[in-house]
Every structure is written in structure tokens, then in C-alpha cells.
Short mmCIF file of C-alpha atoms and ligand atoms in Angstrom, two decimals:
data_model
loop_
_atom_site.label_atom_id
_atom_site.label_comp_id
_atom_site.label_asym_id
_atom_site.label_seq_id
_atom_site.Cartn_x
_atom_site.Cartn_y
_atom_site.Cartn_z
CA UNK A 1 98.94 108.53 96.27
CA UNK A 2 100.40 105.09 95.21
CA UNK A 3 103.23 104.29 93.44
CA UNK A 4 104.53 101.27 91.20
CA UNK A 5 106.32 98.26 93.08
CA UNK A 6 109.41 99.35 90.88
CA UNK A 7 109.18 102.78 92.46
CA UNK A 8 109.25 101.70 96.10
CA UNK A 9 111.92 99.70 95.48
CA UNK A 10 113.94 102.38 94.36
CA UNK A 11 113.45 104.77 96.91
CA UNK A 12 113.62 102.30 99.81
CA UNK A 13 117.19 100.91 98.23
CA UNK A 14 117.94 104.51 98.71
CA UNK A 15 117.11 104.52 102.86
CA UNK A 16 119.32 101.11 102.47
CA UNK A 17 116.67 98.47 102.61
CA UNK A 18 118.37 95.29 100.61
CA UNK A 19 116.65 94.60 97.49
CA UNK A 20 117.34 92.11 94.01
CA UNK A 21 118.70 93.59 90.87
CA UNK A 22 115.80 94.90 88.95
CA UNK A 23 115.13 96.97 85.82
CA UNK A 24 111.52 98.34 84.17
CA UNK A 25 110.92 97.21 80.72
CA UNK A 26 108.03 98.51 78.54
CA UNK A 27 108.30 95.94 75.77
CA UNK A 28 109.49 92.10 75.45
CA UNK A 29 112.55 93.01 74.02
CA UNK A 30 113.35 95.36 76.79
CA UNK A 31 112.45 93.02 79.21
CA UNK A 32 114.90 90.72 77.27
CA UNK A 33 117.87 93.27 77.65
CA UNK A 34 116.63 93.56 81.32
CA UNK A 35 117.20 89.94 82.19
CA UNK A 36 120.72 89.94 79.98
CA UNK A 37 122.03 93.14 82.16
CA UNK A 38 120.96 91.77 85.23
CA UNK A 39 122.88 88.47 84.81
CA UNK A 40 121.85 85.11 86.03
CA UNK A 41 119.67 82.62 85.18
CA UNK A 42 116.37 83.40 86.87
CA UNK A 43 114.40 86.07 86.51
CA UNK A 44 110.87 87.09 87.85
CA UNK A 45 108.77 89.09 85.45
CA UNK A 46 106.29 91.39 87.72
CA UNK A 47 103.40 93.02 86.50
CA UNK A 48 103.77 96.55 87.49
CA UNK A 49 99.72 97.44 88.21
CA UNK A 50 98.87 99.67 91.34
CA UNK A 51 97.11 96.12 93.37
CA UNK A 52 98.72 93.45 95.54
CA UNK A 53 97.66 90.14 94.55
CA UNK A 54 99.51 89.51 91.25
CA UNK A 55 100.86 86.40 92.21
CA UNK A 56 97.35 85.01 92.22
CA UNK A 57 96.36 86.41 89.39
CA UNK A 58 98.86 85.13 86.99
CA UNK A 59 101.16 88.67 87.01
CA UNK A 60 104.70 87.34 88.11
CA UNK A 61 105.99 85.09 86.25
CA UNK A 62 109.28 82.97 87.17
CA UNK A 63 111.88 82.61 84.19
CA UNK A 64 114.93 80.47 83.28
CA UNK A 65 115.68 81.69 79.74
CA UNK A 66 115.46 84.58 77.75
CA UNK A 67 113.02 83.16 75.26
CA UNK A 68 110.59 82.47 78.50
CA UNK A 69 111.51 86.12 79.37
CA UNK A 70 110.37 87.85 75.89
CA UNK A 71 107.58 85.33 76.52
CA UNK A 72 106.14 86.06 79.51
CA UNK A 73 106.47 89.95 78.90
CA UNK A 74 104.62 89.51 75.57
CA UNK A 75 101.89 87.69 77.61
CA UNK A 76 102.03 90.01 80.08
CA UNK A 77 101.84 93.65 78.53
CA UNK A 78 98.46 94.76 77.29
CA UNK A 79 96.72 92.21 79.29
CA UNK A 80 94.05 93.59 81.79
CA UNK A 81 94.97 91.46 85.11
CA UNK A 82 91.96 91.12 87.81
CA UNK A 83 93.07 90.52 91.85
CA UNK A 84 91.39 90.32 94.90
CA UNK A 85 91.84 93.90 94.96
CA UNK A 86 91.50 95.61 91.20
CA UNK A 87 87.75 95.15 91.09
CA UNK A 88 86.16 93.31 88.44
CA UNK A 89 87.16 95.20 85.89
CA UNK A 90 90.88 94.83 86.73
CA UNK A 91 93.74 96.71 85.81
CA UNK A 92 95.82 97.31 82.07
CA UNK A 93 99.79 95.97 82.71
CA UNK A 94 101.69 98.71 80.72
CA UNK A 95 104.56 98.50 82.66
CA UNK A 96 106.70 95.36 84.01
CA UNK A 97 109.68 95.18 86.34
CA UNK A 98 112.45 92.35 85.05
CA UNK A 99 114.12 91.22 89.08
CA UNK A 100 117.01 88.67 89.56
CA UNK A 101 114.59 85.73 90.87
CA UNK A 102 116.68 84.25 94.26
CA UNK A 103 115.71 80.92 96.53
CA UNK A 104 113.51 81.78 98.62
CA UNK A 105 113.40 80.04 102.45
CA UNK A 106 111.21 82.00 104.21
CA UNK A 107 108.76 84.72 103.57
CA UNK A 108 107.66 87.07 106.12
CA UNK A 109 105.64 90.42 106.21
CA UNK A 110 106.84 93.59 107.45
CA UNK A 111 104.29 96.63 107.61
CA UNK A 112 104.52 100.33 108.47
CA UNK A 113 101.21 102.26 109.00
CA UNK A 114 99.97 105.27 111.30
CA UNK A 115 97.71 103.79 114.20
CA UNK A 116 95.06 106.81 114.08
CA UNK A 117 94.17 105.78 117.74
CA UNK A 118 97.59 105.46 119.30
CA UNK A 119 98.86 108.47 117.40
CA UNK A 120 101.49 106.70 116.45
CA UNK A 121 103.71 105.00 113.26
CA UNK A 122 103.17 101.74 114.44
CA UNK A 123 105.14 98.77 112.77
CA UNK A 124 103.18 95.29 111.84
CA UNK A 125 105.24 92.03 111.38
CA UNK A 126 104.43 88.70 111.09
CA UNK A 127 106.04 85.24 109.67
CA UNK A 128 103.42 84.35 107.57
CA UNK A 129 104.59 86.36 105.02
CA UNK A 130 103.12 86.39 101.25
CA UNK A 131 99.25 85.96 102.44
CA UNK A 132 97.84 89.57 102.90
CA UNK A 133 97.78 91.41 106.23
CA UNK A 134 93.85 91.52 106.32
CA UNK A 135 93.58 87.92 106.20
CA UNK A 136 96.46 87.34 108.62
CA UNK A 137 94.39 89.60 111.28
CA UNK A 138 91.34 87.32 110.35
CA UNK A 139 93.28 84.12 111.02
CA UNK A 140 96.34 84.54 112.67
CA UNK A 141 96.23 87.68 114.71
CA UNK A 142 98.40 85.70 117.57
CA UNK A 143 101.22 85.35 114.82
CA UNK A 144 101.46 89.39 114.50
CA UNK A 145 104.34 91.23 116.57
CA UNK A 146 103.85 94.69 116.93
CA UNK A 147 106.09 97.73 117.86
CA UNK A 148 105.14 101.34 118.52
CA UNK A 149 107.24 104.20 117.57
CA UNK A 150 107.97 107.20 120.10
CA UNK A 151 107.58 110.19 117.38
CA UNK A 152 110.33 112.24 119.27
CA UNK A 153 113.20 109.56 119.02
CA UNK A 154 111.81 107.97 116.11
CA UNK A 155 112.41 103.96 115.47
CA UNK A 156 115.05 102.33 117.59
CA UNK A 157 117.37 99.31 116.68
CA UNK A 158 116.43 97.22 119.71
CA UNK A 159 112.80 97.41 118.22
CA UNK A 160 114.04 96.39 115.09
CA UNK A 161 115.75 93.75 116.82
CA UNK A 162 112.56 92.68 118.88
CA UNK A 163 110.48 92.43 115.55
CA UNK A 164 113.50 89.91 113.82
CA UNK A 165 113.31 87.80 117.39
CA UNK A 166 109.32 87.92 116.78
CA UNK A 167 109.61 86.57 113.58
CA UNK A 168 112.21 83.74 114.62
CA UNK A 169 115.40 84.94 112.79
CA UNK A 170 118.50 83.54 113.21
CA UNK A 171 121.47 86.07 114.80
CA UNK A 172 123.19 85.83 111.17
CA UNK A 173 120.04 87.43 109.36
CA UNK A 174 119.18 89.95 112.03
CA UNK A 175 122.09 92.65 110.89
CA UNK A 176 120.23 92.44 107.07
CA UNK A 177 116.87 92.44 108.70
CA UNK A 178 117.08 95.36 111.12
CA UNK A 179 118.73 97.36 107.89
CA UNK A 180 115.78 96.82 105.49
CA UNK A 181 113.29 97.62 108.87
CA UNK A 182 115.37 100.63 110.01
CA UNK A 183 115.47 101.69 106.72
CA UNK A 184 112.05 101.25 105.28
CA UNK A 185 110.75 102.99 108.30
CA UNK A 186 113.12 106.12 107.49
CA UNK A 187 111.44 106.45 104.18
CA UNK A 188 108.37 106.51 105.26
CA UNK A 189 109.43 109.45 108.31
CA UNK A 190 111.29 111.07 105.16
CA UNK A 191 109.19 110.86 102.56
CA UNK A 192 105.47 111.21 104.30
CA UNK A 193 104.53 107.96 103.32
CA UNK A 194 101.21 106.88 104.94
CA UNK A 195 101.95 103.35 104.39
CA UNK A 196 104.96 100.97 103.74
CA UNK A 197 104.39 97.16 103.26
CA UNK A 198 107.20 94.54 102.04
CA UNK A 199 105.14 91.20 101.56
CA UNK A 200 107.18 89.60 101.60
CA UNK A 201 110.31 90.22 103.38
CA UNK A 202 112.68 86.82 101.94
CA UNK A 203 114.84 85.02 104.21
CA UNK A 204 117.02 83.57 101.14
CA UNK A 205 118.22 80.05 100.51
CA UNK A 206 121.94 81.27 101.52
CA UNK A 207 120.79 83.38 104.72
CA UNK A 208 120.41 86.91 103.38
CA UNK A 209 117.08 89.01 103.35
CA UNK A 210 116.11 90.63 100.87
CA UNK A 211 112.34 93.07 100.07
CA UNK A 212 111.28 90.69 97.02
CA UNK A 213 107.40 93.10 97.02
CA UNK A 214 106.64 96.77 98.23
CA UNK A 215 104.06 98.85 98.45
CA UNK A 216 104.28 102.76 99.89
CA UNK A 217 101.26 105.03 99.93
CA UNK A 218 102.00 108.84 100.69
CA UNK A 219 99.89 111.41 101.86
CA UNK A 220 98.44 113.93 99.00
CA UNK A 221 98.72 116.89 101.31
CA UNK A 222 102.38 116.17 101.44
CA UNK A 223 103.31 116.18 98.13
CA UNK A 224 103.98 119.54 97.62
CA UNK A 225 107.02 119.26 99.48
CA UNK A 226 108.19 115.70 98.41
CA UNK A 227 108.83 116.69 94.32
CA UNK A 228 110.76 113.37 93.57
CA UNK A 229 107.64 111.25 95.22
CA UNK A 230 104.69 113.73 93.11
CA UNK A 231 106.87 112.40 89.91
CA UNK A 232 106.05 109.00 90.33
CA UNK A 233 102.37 109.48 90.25
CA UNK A 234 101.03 107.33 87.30
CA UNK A 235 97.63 108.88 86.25
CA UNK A 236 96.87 105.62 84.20
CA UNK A 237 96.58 104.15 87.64
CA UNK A 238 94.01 106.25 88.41
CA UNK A 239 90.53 106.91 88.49
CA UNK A 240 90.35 109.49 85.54
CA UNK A 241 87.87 111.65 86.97
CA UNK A 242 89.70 111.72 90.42
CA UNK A 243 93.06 112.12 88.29
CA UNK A 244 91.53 114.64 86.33
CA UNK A 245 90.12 116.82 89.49
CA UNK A 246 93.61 116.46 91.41
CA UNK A 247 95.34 117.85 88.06
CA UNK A 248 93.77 121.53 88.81
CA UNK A 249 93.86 120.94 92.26
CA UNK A 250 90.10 120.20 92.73
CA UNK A 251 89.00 118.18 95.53
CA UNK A 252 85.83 115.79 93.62
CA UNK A 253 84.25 112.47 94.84
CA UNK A 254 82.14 111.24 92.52
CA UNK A 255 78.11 110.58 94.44
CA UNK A 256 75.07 109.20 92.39
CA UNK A 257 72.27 112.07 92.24
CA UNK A 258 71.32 114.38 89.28
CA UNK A 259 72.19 117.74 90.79
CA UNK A 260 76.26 118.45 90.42
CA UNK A 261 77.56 120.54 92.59
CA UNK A 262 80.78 123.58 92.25
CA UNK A 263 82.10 124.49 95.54
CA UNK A 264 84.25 126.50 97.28
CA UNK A 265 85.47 125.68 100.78
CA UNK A 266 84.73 121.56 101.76
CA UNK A 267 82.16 122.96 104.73
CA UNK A 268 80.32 125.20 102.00
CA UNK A 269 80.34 121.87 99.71
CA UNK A 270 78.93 119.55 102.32
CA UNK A 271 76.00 122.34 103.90
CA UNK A 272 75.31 122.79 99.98
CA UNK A 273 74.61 118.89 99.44
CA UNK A 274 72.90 118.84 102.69
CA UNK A 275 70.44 121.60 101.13
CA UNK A 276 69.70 120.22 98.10
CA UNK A 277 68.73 116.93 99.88
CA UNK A 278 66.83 119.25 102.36
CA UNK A 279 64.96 120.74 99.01
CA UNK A 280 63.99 116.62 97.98
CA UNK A 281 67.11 115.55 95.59
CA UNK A 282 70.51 114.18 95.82
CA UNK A 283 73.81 115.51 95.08
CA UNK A 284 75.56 113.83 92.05
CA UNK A 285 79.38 114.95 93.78
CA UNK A 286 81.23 116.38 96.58
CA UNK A 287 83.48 119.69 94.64
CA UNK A 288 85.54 121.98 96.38
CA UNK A 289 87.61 123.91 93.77
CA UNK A 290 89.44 125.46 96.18
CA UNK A 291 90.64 129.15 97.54
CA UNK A 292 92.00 130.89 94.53
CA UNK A 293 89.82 129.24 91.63
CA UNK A 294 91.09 130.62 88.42
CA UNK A 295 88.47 131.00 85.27
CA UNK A 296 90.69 127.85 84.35
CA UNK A 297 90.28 125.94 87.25
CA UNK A 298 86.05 126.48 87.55
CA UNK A 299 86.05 125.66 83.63
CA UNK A 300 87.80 122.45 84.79
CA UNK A 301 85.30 121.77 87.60
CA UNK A 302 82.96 122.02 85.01
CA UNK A 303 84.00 119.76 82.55
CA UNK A 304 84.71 117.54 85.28
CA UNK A 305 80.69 117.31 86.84
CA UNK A 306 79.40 117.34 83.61
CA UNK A 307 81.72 113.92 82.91
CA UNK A 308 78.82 112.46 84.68
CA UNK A 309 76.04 111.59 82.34
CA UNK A 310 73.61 111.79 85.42
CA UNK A 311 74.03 115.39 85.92
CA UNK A 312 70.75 117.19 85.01
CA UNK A 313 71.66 120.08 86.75
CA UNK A 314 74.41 122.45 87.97
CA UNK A 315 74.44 124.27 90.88
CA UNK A 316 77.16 126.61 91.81
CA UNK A 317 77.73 127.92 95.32
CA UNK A 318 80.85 130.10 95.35
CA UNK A 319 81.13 132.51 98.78
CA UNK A 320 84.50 133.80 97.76
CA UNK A 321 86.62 135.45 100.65
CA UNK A 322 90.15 134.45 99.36
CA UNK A 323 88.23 133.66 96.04
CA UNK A 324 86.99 136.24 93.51
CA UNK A 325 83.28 136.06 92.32
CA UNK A 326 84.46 138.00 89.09
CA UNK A 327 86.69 135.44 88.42
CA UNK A 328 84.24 132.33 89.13
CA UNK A 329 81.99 133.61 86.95
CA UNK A 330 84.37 133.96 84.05
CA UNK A 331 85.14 130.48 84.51
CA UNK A 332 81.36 129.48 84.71
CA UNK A 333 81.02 131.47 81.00
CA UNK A 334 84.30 129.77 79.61
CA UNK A 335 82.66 126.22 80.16
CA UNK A 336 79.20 126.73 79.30
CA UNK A 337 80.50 128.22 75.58
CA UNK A 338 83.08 125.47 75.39
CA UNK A 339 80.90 122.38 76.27
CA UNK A 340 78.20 124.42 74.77
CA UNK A 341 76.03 123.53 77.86
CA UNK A 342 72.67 122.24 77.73
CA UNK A 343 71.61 121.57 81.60
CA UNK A 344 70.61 124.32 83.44
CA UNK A 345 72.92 126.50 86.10
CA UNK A 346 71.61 128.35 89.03
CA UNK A 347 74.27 130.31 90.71
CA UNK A 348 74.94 131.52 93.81
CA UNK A 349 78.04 134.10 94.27
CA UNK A 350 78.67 135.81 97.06
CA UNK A 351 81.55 138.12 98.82
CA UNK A 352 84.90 139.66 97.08
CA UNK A 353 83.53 141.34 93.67
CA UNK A 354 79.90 140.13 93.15
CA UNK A 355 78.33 142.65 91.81
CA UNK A 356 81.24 142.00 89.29
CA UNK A 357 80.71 138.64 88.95
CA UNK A 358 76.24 138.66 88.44
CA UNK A 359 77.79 141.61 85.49
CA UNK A 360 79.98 139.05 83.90
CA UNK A 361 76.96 135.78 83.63
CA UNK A 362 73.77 138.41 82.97
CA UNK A 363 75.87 140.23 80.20
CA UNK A 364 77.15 136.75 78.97
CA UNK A 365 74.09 136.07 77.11
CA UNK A 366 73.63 132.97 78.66
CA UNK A 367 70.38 131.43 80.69
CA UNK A 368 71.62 131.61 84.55
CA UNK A 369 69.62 131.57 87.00
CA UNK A 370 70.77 133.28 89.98
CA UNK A 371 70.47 132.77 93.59
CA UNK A 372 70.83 134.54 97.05
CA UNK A 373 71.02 132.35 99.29
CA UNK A 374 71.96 129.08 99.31
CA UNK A 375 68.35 127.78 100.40
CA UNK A 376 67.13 129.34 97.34
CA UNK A 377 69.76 128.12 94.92
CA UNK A 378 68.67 124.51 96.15
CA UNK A 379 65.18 124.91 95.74
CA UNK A 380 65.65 126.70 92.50
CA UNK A 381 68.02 123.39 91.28
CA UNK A 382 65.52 121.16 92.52
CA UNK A 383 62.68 122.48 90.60
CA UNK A 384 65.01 122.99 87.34
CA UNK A 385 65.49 119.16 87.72
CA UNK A 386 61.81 118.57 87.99
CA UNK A 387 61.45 120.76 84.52
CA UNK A 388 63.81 118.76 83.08
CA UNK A 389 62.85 115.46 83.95
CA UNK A 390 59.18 116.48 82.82
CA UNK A 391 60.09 117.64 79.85
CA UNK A 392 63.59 115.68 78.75
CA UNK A 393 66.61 117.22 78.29
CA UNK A 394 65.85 121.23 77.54
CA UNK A 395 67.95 122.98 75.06
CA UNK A 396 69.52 126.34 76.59
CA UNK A 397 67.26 128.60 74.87
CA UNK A 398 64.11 127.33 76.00
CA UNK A 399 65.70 127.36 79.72
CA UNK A 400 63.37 130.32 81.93
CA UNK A 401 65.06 133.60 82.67
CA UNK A 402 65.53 133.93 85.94
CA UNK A 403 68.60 136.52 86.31
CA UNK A 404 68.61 139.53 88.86
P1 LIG B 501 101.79 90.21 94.92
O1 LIG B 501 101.13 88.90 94.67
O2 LIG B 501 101.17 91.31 94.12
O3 LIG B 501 101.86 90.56 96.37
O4 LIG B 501 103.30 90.08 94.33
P2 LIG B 501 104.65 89.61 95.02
O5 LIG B 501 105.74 90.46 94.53
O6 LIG B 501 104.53 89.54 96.51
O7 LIG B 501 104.88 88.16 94.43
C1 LIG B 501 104.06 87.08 94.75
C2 LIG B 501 104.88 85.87 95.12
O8 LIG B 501 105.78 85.55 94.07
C3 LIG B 501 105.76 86.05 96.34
O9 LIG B 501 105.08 85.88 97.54
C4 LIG B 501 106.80 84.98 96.13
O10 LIG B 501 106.33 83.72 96.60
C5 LIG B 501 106.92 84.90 94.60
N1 LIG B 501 108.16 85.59 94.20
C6 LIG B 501 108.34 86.91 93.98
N2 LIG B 501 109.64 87.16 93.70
C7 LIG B 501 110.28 85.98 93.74
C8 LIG B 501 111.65 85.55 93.56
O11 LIG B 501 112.56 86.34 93.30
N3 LIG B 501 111.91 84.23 93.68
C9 LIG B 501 110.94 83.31 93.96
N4 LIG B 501 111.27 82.02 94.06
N5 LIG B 501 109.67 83.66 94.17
C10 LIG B 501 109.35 84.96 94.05
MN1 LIG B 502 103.31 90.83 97.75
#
């Protein structure tokens, strides 16, 4: 999960890491108040977008008067902002973050990210702060200084010191410097943050250092136990069908075949898109709903693969040990009369309650077809897909009887 620049720098003020005076406005004339309770007279107004590259792209904006303030926010809100890293079709600002601008001397890049190999949190830091990491690697991998943290003592302050030497900081700035390191990498132990990035880390006109940018990343499976981190998701952010599938808890990834797919169990999802390829088509997602899928939850998994105009087909696979057939197929019956469902379903339940759950979709009044095995649901989906690409789209009624 991501979270807003704004956000990070709240929680890694919290671990003590030294940040400017900031507020989030939603409108010009909160920006305006913003500026006025902050004080001063320079202000940076920062598109608040989940993407790095604003600068670039025209999303912070320096300031000197309020007027240029309520300016720059009116330009700024509602405007769709493309970086190197949105995509083409870039990203709506809905959100901006009013910061006391300060004098900036130097600008270097601190990093924290988990070095799969090495098994370790390992920390990244280089002067040549304010370009991004990858193209530091590309061009200046001699200027990165690296340190590796022992997991059982966690980071020490001679390592923090070591980085501040690496980046040639003077012995005034290193107390302020080994603070905002120390501290951002305590937030990202504490909080199970998979990444923390300040880019960059200011070395200020008057010798203080200061996080102007950050960036933290934290791990989904985490959030469960980190309830002040899960509130700062911002769906808007989001890929809505992704958003949408992590809402009930559904674990989706969108593919580009016609047959969709409703899973239980990641291994039964991935043998059951190997199948159907085995039968001659391609899966149009990856779906595991999950352990205990609730009627609600398979109705959402339903809505959700049938978001995808290229779904001809629906194939259910459901071999329910912790799960309940019963209960899948309730959900299966709630979806097709809600979306009032026009692509076939073959379905394949096995395990706790099945003889329940075939009861629930034959008595439903609805065309099924059902399956045995899972090599027969996939042939059986592949050759409904052949019907209906032969014949266009078939209306329900029309669709063969093929219930047990
Ligand atoms: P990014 O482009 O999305 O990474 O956004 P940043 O927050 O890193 O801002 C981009 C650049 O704006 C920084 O590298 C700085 O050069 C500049 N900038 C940001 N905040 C300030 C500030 O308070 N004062 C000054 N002078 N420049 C700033
Ligand atoms: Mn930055």
C-alpha cells in the first residue's frame, strides 16, 4: 500500500525525523489559510498524487504571496498531472500539501528497502539527491553508500554516522542527520513499511536538515495489525478494480483472456488457469476469494470479473475445506440475479457441503453448468466460449442445460 507524501511526513515526524511546517488543503482558500498559519513568506504548494516526479511535471509550485498561493492551488486541484511514473494517463490532484518552503544547499537521497537476497533492511544513500534512485544506479552507482542492518540489534548510530560521512556532511549537521536516518528507519521496523525514501534529504542554507519529500510503502499482509497505517489508504489512488477486490478481501490481478476465473486457494487459482490454457484459451484474471467466502464476498468476485468487458465466460472452481460450497453457491445465485447475468457459468464445487451447494444453483432456476473435475470444468468453459463466440453474446435462456 502507498500513502500520500503528507502522510509520511506525519508519521515519520512522529519516529522524530525533522520535517518543515506543513498543512493539507483541499481547496485554494484552504491552501490560503495553510500558508497564513504556517507563517513566513515562502511556501511550496505540493501536489499530493501517489508518483514521484512532480517536480518535473509542474506539481510543486514555489510561492511568495498568498495571492500566488490561492493561485497555484487553483491551478493545481482538478488537474490530471502525468510523471515519469503515472503512466500516460496520469493522475487527478485532489489533494495538496501547503509546506514552509526553506533554502535549500544541498539535496541528498536517503532510502530504506528490504534486500530480498541479503535478507536484510538495507539502507541506500547517496548525494545526488532529487534525481531518482533508478537513474542514480544507472549513472552513478559509485556515488551510492550502502549500510546493512543486523535484524537482531536493529540500525546502529555509528551506521547512521557512516552514511552522513558518505554523503560528506559536516560534524554540525550529522546530530540532525543521524535523527531523521535513525528515525525513518524506526518507522519502517514499526510500522512494516516495505519501503521508505526521502528524496531529498535538504542540507539547509543555515546548516539544518530537514525531509523536504517522502515516500513509505507498507506491506498489505501487515495491515491488519498497523490500524493507523490501513487509514491512510486512499482508494482514489488506486486501481479501482484492484481497490475494489482488496475491499472484500479478494486477491484479483486483472489478465487479458475471455474466460474469468473464481477461486479459492491461490494454488487452486493458478492449476485452474493452467487448465483452461491446457483446454486452448486464456484466463481473463488471477481470483482467489479466499478461505471463508461469504455469499457477499463471491457476489463481489463476481461483479468484480464481470467488470471486464472481455469476459465471455465464468468459470468457478471452489474446493472448499475451510470454505462452504453451500455458501459459494448462494453467492454465485446472488450475482447472477443481481447483474442479471448473461455469460455462461460452469461450476465446479467440491468438499464441505456440496451436495448442498449443486441443491442451491439446480433449484435456483438458473442455466449452470456443472463440473467434476476441474479438467472438465475447463473443457466445458472452453467450448461455452466457442458457442458464444459462434453465435454472439447468448441470452441465459437459450444457454444448454447441463446440470447434474
Ligand atoms: P518529486 O518531484 O515528486 O520527487 O517532489 P519533491 O517533493 O522531491 O520536490 C521536487 C523538488 O522541488 C525538490 O527536489 C526540490 O528541489 C524542490 N523543493 C521541494 N521543496 C522545496 C522547498 O521547501 N524549498 C525549495 N527551495 N525547493 C523545494
Ligand atoms: Mn522527491
Amino acid at each position: 500500500m502507498d500513502i500520500h507524501e503528507y502522510q509520511a511526513k506525519e508519521l515519520l515526524a512522529n519516529f522524530g525525523v525533522p520535517v518543515p511546517r506543513g498543512n493539507v488543503a483541499y481547496t485554494a482558500d484552504q491552501a490560503v489559510y495553510c500558508a497564513r498559519e504556517i507563517g513566513g513568506n515562502r511556501w511550496v504548494i505540493k501536489a499530493q498524487i501517489h508518483s514521484g516526479g512532480r517536480g518535473q511535471a509542474g506539481g510543486v509550485r514555489i510561492c511568495s504571496t498568498e495571492h500566488e498561493v490561492h493561485a497555484a492551488a487553483a491551478d493545481l486541484l482538478g488537474r490530471t498531472l502525468v510523471t515519469k511514473q503515472t503512466g500516460p494517463k496520469g493522475k487527478l490532484v485532489q489533494r495538496l500539501y501547503i509546506e514552509a518552503a526553506v533554502p535549500i544547499a544541498r539535496e541528498l537521497y536517503v532510502g530504506f528497502v528490504l534486500d530480498r537476497r541479503a535478507e536484510r533492511v538495507c539502507v541506500l544513500a547517496t548525494a545526488e539527491g532529487g534525481m531518482e534512485i533508478e537513474d542514480i544506479a544507472a549513472q552513478r552507482p559509485d556515488s551510492l553508500v550502502r549500510e546493512v542492518i543486523e535484524p537482531a540489534v536493529g540500525m546502529q548510530a555509528f551506521q547512521a554516522r557512516e552514511l552522513c560521512f558518505g554523503l560528506g556532511l559536516e560534524a554540525t549537521q550529522v546530530p540532525d542527520a543521524t535523527r531523521a536516518i535513525l528515525g525513518a528507519y524506526r518507522a519502517f521496523r514499526d510500522l512494516d513499511a516495505t519501503m521508505v525514501e526521502i528524496n531529498p534529504l535538504a542540507v539547509t542554507q543555515d546548516g539544518h536538515v530537514l525531509a523536504l519529500d517522502a515516500k513509505m510503502q507498507f506491506d498489505d499482509n501487515a495491515l491488519f495489525r498497523r490500524p493507523t497505517v490501513r487509514e491512510l489508504r486512499d482508494y482514489t489512488e488506486e486501481d479501482p478494480r484492484e481497490a475494489e477486490a482488496s475491499k472484500y478481501g479478494l486477491n484479483y490481478v486483472g489478465l487479458t483472456g475471455e474466460i474469468g476465473c473464481i477461486v479459492n486457494g491461490a494454488g487452486l487459482a493458478m492449476a485452474t488457469m493452467d487448465m483452461i490454457k491446457l483446454a486452448g484459451a486464456e484466463p481473463a484474471n488471477f481470483l482467489d476469494v479466499g478461505g471463508g467466502a461469504s455469499p457477499e464476498r463471491v457476489a463481489a468476485a463476481f461483479r468484480l470479473v464481470l467488470s471486464d468487458p472481455h469476459v465471455k465466460v465464468v468459470l468457478v472452481n471452489i474446493f472448499a475445506g475451510i470454505n462452504r460450497c453451500d455458501w459459494v453457491a448462494q453467492g454465485v445465485v446472488q450475482a447472477a440475479r443481481e447483474l442479471s447475468l448473461t455469460v455462461p457459468i460452469i461450476a465446479r464445487l467440491a468438499g464441505t457441503n456440496v451436495d448442498e451447494g449443486r441443491r442451491i444453483l439446480k433449484q435456483s432456476g438458473l442455466t449452470i453448468t456443472t463440473a467434476d473435475t476441474l479438467a472438465d470444468a475447463a473443457a466445458k468453459a472452453v467450448e461455452a466460449l466457442h458457442r458464444v463466440t459462434l453465435n454472439g453474446a447468448e441470452p441465459r435462456a437459450q444457454v444448454h442445460e447441463h446440470t447434474h
